[in-house]
Tab-separated table of C-alpha atoms and ligand atoms in Angstrom:
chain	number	residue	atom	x	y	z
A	23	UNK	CA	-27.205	-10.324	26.632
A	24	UNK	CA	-27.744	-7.973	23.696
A	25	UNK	CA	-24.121	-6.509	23.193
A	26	UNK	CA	-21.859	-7.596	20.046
A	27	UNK	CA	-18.732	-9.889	21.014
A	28	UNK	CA	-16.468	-6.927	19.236
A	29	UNK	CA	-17.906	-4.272	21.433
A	30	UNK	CA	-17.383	-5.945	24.946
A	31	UNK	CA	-13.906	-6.771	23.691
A	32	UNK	CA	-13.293	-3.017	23.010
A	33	UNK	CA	-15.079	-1.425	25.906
A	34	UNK	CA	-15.061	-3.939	28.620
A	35	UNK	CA	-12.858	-6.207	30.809
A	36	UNK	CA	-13.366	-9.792	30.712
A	37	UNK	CA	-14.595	-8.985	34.894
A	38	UNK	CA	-17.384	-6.953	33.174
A	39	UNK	CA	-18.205	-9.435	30.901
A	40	UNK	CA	-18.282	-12.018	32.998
A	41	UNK	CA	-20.301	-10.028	35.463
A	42	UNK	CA	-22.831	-9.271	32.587
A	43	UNK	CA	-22.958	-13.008	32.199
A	44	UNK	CA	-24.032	-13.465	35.955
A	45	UNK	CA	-26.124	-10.649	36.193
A	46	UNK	CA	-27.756	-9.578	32.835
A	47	UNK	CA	-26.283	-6.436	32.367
A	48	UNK	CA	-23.002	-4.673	33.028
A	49	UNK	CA	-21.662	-3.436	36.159
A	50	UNK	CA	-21.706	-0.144	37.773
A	51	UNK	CA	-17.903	0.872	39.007
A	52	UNK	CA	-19.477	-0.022	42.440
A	53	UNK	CA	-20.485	-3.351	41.072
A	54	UNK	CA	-17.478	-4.047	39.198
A	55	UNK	CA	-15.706	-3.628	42.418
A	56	UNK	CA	-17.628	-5.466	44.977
A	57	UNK	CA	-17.540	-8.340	41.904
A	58	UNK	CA	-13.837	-8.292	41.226
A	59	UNK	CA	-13.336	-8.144	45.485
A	60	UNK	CA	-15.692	-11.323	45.851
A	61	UNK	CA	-13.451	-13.402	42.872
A	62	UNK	CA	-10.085	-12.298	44.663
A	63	UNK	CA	-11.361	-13.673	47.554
A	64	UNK	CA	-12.395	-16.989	46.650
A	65	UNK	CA	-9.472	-17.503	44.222
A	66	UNK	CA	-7.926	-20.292	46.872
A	67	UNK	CA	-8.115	-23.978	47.073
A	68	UNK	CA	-8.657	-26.434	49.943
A	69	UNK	CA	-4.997	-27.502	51.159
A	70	UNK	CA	-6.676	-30.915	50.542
A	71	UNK	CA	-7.320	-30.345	47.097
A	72	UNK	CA	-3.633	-29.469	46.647
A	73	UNK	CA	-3.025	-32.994	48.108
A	74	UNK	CA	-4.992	-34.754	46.061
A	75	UNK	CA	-3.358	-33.159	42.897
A	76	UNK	CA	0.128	-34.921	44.103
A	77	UNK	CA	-1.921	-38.250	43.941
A	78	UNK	CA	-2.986	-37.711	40.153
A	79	UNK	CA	-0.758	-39.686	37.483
A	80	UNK	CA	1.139	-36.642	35.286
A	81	UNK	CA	-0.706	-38.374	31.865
A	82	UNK	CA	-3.820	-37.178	33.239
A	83	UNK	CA	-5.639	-34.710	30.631
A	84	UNK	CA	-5.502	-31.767	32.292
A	85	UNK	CA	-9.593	-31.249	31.152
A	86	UNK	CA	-9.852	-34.418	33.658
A	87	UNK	CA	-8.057	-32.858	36.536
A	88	UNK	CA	-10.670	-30.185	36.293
A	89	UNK	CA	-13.633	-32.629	36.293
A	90	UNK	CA	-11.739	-34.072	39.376
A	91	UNK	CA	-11.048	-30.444	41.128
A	92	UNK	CA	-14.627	-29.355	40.568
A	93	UNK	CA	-16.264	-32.863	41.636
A	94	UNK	CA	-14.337	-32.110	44.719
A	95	UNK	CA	-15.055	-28.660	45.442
A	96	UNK	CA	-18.900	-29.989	45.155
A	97	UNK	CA	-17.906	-32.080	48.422
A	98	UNK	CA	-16.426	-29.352	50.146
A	99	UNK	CA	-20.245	-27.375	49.492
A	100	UNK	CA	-22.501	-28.190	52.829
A	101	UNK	CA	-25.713	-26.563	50.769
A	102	UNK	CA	-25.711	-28.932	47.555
A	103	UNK	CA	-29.440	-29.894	47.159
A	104	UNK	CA	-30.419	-31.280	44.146
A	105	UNK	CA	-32.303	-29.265	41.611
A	106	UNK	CA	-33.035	-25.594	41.611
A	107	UNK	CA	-32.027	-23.306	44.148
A	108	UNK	CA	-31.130	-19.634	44.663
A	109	UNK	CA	-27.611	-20.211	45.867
A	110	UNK	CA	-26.403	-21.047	42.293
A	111	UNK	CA	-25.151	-17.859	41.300
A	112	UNK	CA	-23.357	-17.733	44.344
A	113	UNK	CA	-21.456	-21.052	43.458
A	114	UNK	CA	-21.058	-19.866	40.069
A	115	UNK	CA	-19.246	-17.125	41.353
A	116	UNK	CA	-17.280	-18.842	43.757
A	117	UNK	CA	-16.236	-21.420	40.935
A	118	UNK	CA	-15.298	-19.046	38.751
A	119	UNK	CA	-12.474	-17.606	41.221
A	120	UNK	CA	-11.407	-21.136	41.693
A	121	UNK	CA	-10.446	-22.527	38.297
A	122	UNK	CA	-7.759	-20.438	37.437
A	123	UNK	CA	-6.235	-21.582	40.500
A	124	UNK	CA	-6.992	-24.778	39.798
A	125	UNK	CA	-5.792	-25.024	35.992
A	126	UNK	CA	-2.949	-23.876	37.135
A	127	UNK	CA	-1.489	-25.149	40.052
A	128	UNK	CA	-2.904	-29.045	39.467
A	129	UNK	CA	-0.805	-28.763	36.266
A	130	UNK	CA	2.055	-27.206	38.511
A	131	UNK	CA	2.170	-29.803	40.966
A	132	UNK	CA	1.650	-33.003	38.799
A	133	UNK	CA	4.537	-31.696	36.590
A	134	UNK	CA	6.486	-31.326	39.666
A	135	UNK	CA	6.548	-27.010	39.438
A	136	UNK	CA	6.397	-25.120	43.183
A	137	UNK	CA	2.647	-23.994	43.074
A	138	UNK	CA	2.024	-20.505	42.594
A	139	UNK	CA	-0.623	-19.138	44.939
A	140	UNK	CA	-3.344	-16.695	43.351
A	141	UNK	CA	-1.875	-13.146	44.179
A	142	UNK	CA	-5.471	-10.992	44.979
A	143	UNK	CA	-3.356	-7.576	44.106
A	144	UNK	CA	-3.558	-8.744	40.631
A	145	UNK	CA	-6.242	-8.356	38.350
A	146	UNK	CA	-7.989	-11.849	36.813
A	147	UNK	CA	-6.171	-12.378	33.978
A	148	UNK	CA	-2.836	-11.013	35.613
A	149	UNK	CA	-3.511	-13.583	38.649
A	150	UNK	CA	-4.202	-16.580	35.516
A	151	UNK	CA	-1.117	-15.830	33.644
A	152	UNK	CA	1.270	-15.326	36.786
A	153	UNK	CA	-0.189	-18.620	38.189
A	154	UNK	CA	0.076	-20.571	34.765
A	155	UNK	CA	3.864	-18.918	34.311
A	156	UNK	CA	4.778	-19.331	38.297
A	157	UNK	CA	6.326	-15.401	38.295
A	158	UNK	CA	4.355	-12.305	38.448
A	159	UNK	CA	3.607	-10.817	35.323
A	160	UNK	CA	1.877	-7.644	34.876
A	161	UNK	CA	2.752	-6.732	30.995
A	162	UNK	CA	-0.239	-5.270	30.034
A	163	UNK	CA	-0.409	-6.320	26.281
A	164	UNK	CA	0.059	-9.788	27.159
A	165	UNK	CA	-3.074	-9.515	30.028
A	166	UNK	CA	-4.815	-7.742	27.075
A	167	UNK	CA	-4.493	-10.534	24.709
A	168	UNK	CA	-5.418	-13.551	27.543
A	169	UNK	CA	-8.156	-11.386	28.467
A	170	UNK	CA	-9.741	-10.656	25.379
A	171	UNK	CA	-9.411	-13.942	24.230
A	172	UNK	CA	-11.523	-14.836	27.681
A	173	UNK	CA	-13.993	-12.405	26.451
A	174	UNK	CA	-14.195	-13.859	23.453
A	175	UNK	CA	-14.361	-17.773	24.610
A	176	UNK	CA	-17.184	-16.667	27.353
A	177	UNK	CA	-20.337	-17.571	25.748
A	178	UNK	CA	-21.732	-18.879	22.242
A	179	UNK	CA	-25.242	-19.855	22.607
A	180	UNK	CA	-26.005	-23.679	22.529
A	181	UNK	CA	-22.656	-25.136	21.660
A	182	UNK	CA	-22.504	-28.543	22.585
A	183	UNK	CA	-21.040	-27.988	25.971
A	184	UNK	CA	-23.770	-25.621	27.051
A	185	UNK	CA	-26.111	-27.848	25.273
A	186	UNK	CA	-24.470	-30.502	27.544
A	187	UNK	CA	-24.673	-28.040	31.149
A	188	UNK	CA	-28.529	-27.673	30.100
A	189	UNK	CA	-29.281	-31.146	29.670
A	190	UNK	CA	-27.845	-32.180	32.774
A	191	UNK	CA	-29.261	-29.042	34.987
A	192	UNK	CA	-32.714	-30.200	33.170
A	193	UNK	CA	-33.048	-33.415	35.423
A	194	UNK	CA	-32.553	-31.117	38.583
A	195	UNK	CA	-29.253	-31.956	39.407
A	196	UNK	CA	-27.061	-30.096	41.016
A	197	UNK	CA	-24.791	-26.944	39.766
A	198	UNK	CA	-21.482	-28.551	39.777
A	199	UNK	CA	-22.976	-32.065	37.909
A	200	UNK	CA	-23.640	-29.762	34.953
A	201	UNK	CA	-20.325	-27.926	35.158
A	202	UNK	CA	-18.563	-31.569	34.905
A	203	UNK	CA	-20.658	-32.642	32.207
A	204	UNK	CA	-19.996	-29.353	30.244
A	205	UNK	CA	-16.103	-29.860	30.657
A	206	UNK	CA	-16.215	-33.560	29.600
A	207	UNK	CA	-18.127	-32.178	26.251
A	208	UNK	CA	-15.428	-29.221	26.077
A	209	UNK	CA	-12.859	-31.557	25.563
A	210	UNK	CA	-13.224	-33.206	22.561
A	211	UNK	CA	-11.139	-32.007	19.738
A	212	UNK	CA	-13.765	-30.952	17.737
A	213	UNK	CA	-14.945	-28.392	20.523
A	214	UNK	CA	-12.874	-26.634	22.698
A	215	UNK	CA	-10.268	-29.757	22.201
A	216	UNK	CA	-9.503	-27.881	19.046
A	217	UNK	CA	-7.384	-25.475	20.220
A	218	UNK	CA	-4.863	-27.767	21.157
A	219	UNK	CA	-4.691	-29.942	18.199
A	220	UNK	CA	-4.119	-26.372	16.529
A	221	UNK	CA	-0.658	-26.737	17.783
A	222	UNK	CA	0.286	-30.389	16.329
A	223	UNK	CA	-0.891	-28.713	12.682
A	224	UNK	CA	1.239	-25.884	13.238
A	225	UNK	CA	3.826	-27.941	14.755
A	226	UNK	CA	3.830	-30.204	11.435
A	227	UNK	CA	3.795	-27.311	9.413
A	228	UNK	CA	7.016	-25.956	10.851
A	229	UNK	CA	8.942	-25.348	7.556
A	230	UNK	CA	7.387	-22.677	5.620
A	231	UNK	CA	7.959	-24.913	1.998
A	232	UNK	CA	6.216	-27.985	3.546
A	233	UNK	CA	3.700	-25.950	5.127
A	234	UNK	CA	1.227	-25.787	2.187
A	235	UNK	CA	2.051	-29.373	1.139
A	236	UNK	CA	0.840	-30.567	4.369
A	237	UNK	CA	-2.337	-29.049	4.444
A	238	UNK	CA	-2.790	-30.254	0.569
A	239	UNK	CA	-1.980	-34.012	1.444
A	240	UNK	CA	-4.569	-33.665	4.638
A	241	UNK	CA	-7.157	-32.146	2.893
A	242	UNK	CA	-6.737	-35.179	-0.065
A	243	UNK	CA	-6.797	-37.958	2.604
A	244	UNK	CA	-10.322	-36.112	3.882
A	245	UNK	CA	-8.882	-34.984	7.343
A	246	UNK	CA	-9.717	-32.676	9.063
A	247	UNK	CA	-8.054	-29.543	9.653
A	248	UNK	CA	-8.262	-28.511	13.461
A	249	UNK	CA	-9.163	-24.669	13.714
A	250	UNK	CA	-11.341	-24.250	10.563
A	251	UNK	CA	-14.817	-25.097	10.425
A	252	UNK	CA	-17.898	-24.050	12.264
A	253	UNK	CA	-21.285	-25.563	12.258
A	254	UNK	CA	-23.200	-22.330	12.540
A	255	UNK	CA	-20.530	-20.011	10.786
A	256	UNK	CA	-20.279	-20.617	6.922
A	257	UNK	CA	-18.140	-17.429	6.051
A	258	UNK	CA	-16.236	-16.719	8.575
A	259	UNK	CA	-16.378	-16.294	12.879
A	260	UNK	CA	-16.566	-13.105	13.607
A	261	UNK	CA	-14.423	-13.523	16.799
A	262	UNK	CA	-11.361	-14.224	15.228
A	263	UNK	CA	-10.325	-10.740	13.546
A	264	UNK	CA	-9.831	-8.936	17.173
A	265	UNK	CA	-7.747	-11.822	18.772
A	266	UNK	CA	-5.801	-12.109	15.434
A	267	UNK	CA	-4.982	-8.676	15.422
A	268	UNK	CA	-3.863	-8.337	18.822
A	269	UNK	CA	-1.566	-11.362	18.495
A	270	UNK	CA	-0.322	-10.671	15.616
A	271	UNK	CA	0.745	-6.764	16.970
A	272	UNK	CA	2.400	-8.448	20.068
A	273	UNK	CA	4.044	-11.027	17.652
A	274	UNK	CA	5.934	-8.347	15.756
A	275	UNK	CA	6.657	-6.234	18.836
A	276	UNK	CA	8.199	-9.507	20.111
A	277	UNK	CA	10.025	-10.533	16.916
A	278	UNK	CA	7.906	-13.943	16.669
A	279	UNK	CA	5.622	-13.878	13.987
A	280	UNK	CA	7.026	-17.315	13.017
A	281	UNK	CA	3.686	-19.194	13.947
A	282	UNK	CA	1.673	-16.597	12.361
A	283	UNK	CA	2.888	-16.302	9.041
A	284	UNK	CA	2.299	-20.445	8.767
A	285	UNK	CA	-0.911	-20.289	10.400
A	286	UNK	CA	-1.726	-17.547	7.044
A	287	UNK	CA	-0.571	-20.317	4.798
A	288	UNK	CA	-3.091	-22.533	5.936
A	289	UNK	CA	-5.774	-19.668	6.066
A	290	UNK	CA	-5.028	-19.248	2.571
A	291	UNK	CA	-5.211	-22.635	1.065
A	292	UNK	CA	-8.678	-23.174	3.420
A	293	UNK	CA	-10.361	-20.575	1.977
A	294	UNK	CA	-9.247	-20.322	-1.457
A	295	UNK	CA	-9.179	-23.870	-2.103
A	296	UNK	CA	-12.055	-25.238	0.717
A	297	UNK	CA	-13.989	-22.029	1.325
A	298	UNK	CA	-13.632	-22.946	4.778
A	299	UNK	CA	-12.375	-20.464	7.317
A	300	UNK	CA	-10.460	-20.175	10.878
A	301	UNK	CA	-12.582	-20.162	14.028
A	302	UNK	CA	-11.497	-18.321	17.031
A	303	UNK	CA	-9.561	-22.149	18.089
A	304	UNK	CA	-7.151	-21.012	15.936
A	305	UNK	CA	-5.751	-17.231	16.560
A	306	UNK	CA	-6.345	-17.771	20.301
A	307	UNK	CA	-4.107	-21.009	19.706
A	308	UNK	CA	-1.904	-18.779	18.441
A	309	UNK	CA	-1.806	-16.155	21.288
A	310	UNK	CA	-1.578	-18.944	24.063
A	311	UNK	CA	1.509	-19.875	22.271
A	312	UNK	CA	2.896	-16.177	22.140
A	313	UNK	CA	2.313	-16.028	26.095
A	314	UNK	CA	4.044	-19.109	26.695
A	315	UNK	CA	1.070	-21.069	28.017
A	316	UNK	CA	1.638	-24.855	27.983
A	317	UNK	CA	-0.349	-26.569	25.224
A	318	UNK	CA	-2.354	-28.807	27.106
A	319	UNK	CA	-3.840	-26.155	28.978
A	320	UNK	CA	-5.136	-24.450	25.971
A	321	UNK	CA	-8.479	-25.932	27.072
A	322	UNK	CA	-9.185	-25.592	30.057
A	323	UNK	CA	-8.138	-22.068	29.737
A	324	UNK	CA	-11.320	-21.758	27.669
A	325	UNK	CA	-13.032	-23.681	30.343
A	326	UNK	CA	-12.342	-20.721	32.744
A	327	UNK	CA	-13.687	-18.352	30.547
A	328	UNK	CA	-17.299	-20.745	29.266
A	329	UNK	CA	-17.726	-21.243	33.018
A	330	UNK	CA	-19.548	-17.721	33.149
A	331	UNK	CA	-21.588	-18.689	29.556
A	332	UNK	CA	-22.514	-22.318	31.134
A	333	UNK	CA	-23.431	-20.658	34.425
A	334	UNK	CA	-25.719	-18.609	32.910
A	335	UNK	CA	-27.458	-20.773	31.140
A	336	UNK	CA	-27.407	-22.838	34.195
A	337	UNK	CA	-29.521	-20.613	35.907
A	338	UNK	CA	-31.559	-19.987	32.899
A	339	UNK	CA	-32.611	-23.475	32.876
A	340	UNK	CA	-33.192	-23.981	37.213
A	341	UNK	CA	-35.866	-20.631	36.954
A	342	UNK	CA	-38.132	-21.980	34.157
A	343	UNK	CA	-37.069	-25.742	33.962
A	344	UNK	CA	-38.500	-28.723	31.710
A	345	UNK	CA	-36.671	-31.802	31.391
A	346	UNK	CA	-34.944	-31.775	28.384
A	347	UNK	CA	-35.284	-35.282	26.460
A	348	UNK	CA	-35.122	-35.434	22.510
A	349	UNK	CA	-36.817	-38.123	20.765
A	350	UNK	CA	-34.953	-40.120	18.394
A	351	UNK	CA	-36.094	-41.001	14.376
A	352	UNK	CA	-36.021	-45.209	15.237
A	353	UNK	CA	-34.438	-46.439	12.132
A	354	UNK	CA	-34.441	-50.226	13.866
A	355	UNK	CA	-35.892	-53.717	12.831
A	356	UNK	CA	-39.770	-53.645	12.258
A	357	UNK	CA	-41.954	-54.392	15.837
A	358	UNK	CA	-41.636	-57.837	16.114
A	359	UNK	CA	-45.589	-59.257	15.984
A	360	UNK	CA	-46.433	-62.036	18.744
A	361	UNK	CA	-44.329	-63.305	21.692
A	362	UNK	CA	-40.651	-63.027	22.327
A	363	UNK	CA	-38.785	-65.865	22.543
A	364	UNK	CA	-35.989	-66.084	24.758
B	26	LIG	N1	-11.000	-29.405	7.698
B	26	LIG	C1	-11.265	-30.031	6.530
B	26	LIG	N2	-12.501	-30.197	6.041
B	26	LIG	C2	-13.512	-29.699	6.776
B	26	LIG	C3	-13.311	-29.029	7.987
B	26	LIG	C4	-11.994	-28.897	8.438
B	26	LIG	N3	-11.717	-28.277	9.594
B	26	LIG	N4	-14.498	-28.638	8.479
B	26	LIG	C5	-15.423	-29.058	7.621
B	26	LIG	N5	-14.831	-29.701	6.595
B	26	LIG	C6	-15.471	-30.296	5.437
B	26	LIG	C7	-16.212	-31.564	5.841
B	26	LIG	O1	-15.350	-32.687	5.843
B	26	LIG	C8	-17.265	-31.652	4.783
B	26	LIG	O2	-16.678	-32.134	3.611
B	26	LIG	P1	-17.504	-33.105	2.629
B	26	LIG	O3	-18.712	-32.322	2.210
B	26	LIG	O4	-16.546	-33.389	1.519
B	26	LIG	O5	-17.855	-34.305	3.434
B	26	LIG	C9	-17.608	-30.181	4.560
B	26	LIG	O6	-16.467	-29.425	4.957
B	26	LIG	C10	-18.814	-29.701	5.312
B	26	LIG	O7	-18.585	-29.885	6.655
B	26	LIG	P2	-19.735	-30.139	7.667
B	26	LIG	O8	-19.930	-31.606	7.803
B	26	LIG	O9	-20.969	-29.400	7.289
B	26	LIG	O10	-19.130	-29.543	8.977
B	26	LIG	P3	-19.774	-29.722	10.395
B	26	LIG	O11	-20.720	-28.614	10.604
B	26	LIG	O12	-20.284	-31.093	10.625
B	26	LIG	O13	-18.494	-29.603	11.309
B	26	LIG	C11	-16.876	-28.813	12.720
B	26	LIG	C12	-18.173	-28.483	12.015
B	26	LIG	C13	-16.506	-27.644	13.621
B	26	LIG	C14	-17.080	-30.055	13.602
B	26	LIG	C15	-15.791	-29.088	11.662
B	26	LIG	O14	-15.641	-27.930	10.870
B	26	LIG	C16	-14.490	-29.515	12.263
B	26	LIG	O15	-14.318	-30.679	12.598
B	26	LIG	N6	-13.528	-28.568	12.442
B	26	LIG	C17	-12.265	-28.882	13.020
B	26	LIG	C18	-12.365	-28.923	14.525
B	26	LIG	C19	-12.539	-27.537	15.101
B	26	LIG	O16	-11.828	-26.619	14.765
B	26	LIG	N7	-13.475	-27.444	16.046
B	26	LIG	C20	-13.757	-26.210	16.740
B	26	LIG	C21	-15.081	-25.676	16.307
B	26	LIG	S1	-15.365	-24.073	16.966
């Protein structure tokens, strides 16, 4: 939409960014406030969906719960037609209220936590992290840092998940078919999964003298090391100095720069040693931690936020649409000459 990542974090909410995602350009205050009004009043779920959340197995991957929630939430639409029609942004919006709610309380409920209604006094990311923590919690810095990090997670041109929402919106199906295919994509650790496995590297790193060692061995046995990397980005992702910063300041405030300082010994060896550096999987990994969020919900926290980038391109793809079907180089046997034989 023509504005650098680093300059919406600074100057805007993630409400603005996400309405410049819907809507091409930023809001008005009018506009801001007629958008953030809409969200707090969609933010609740279907008692029935609630219901069917006791039902799910507590294994579940949270990423699937989603694909479950918004499948469902696609019944509950009367106006569903196949294909391209102008209500889309309207679901998009509606959606988009919804799965914080939904993240939240299906993990509350399968783990056997009261659910924790959305609040609509609080702002987005206040409502998120209150639902996620089940208590109200209004400390600005930490809203800051799950906010920015929404901001930052919002869109990224044609990653494979959006790659995967285009596809899918390119046969003419329906909004919600391409949401579900873009969070079955998102979940794959070498996606959005990443920001989860983050946590088992740090968690295997947790002795400062080891730390280093680990990451050697790893990188000599040819795995791979989850938060580093980028197919577009050679020299670095420019999204990760802001959220690093702003982690790393609440870190010290808090005393807990524990997770930080190993997460720098990995940074180090990557670089030096691989020239290969963090992407935003892995400071943002680092400032879910810091806020308490439970691990497995490291993704589809990100979902929440690439729901306004996937809608977008959504849309993108219903107003001017052609099918979408790559070829394929055929590296099979040589045409078989005459008859086949069965
Ligand atoms: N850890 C260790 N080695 C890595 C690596 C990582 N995270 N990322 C890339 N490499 C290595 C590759 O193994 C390859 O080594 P080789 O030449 O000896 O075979 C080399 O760097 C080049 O990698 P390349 O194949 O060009 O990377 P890619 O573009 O196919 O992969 C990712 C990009 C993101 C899939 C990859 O970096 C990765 O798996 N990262 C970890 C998962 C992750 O953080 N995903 C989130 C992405 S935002």
């Amino acid at each position: 939409r023509g504005y650098n990542i680093n300059d919406l974090c600074k100057h805007t909410s993630f409400m603005q960014t996400a309405y410049l995602l819907f809507n091409e350009q930023l809001p008005t205050p009018s506009q801001l406030q007629a958008f953030c009004q809409t969200e707090q009043e969609n933010r609740n779920l279907p008692d029935t969906l609630y219901a069917l959340f006791k039902d799910i197995p507590s294994h579940t991957h949270p990423m699937d719960v989603l694909k479950i929630g918004v499948s469902f939430l696609a019944t509950q639409d009367t106006n569903n037609p196949l294909g391209h029609n102008h209500n889309t942004q309207t679901k998009a919006i509606a959606l988009f209220a919804k799965i914080p709610t939904l993240v939240a309380n299906s993990y509350r409920i399968m783990h056997d936590l009261p659910i924790h209604k959305p609040d609509p006094a609080l702002s987005y990311a206040e409502n998120f992290l209150s639902m996620i923590l089940g208590k109200k919690t209004q400390d600005p810095e930490k809203t800051k840092l799950l906010d920015t990090s929404l901001i930052l997670y919002a869109e990224h041109g044609f990653n494979a998940s959006t790659f995967a929402a285009r596809v899918t919106a390119s046969t003419l199906s329906d909004y919600y078919s391409a949401i579900t295919s873009a969070i079955g994509t998102l979940k794959g650790p070498l996606h959005g999964g990443a920001n989860e496995k983050v946590m088992d590297l740090l968690a295997e790193m947790d002795a400062p003298e080891k730390a280093a060692t680990i990451i050697r061995n790893k990188l000599a046995k040819k795995e791979k090391i989850m938060g580093f990397g980028h197919r577009l980005y050679r020299t670095g992702d420019s999204r990760v100095a802001t959220i690093k910063a702003l982690g790393y300041a609440l870190a010290q405030k808090e005393d807990k720069t524990h997770l930080y300082n190993l997460g720098a010994i990995a940074e180090e060896i990557m670089i030096n040693e691989k020239g290969i550096y963090p992407n935003l999987d892995f400071p943002a990994a680092m400032a879910y931690h810091l806020l308490d969020i439970p691990i497995p919900l490291y993704t589809p926290i990100f979902v929440a936020s690439r729901l306004t980038g996937w809608s977008a391109h959504i849309i993108e793809q219903y107003q001017n649409n052609r099918l979408i079907r790559p070829g394929c180089l055929y590296t099979g046997p040589k045409p078989k000459i005459g008859r086949a034989h069965v």
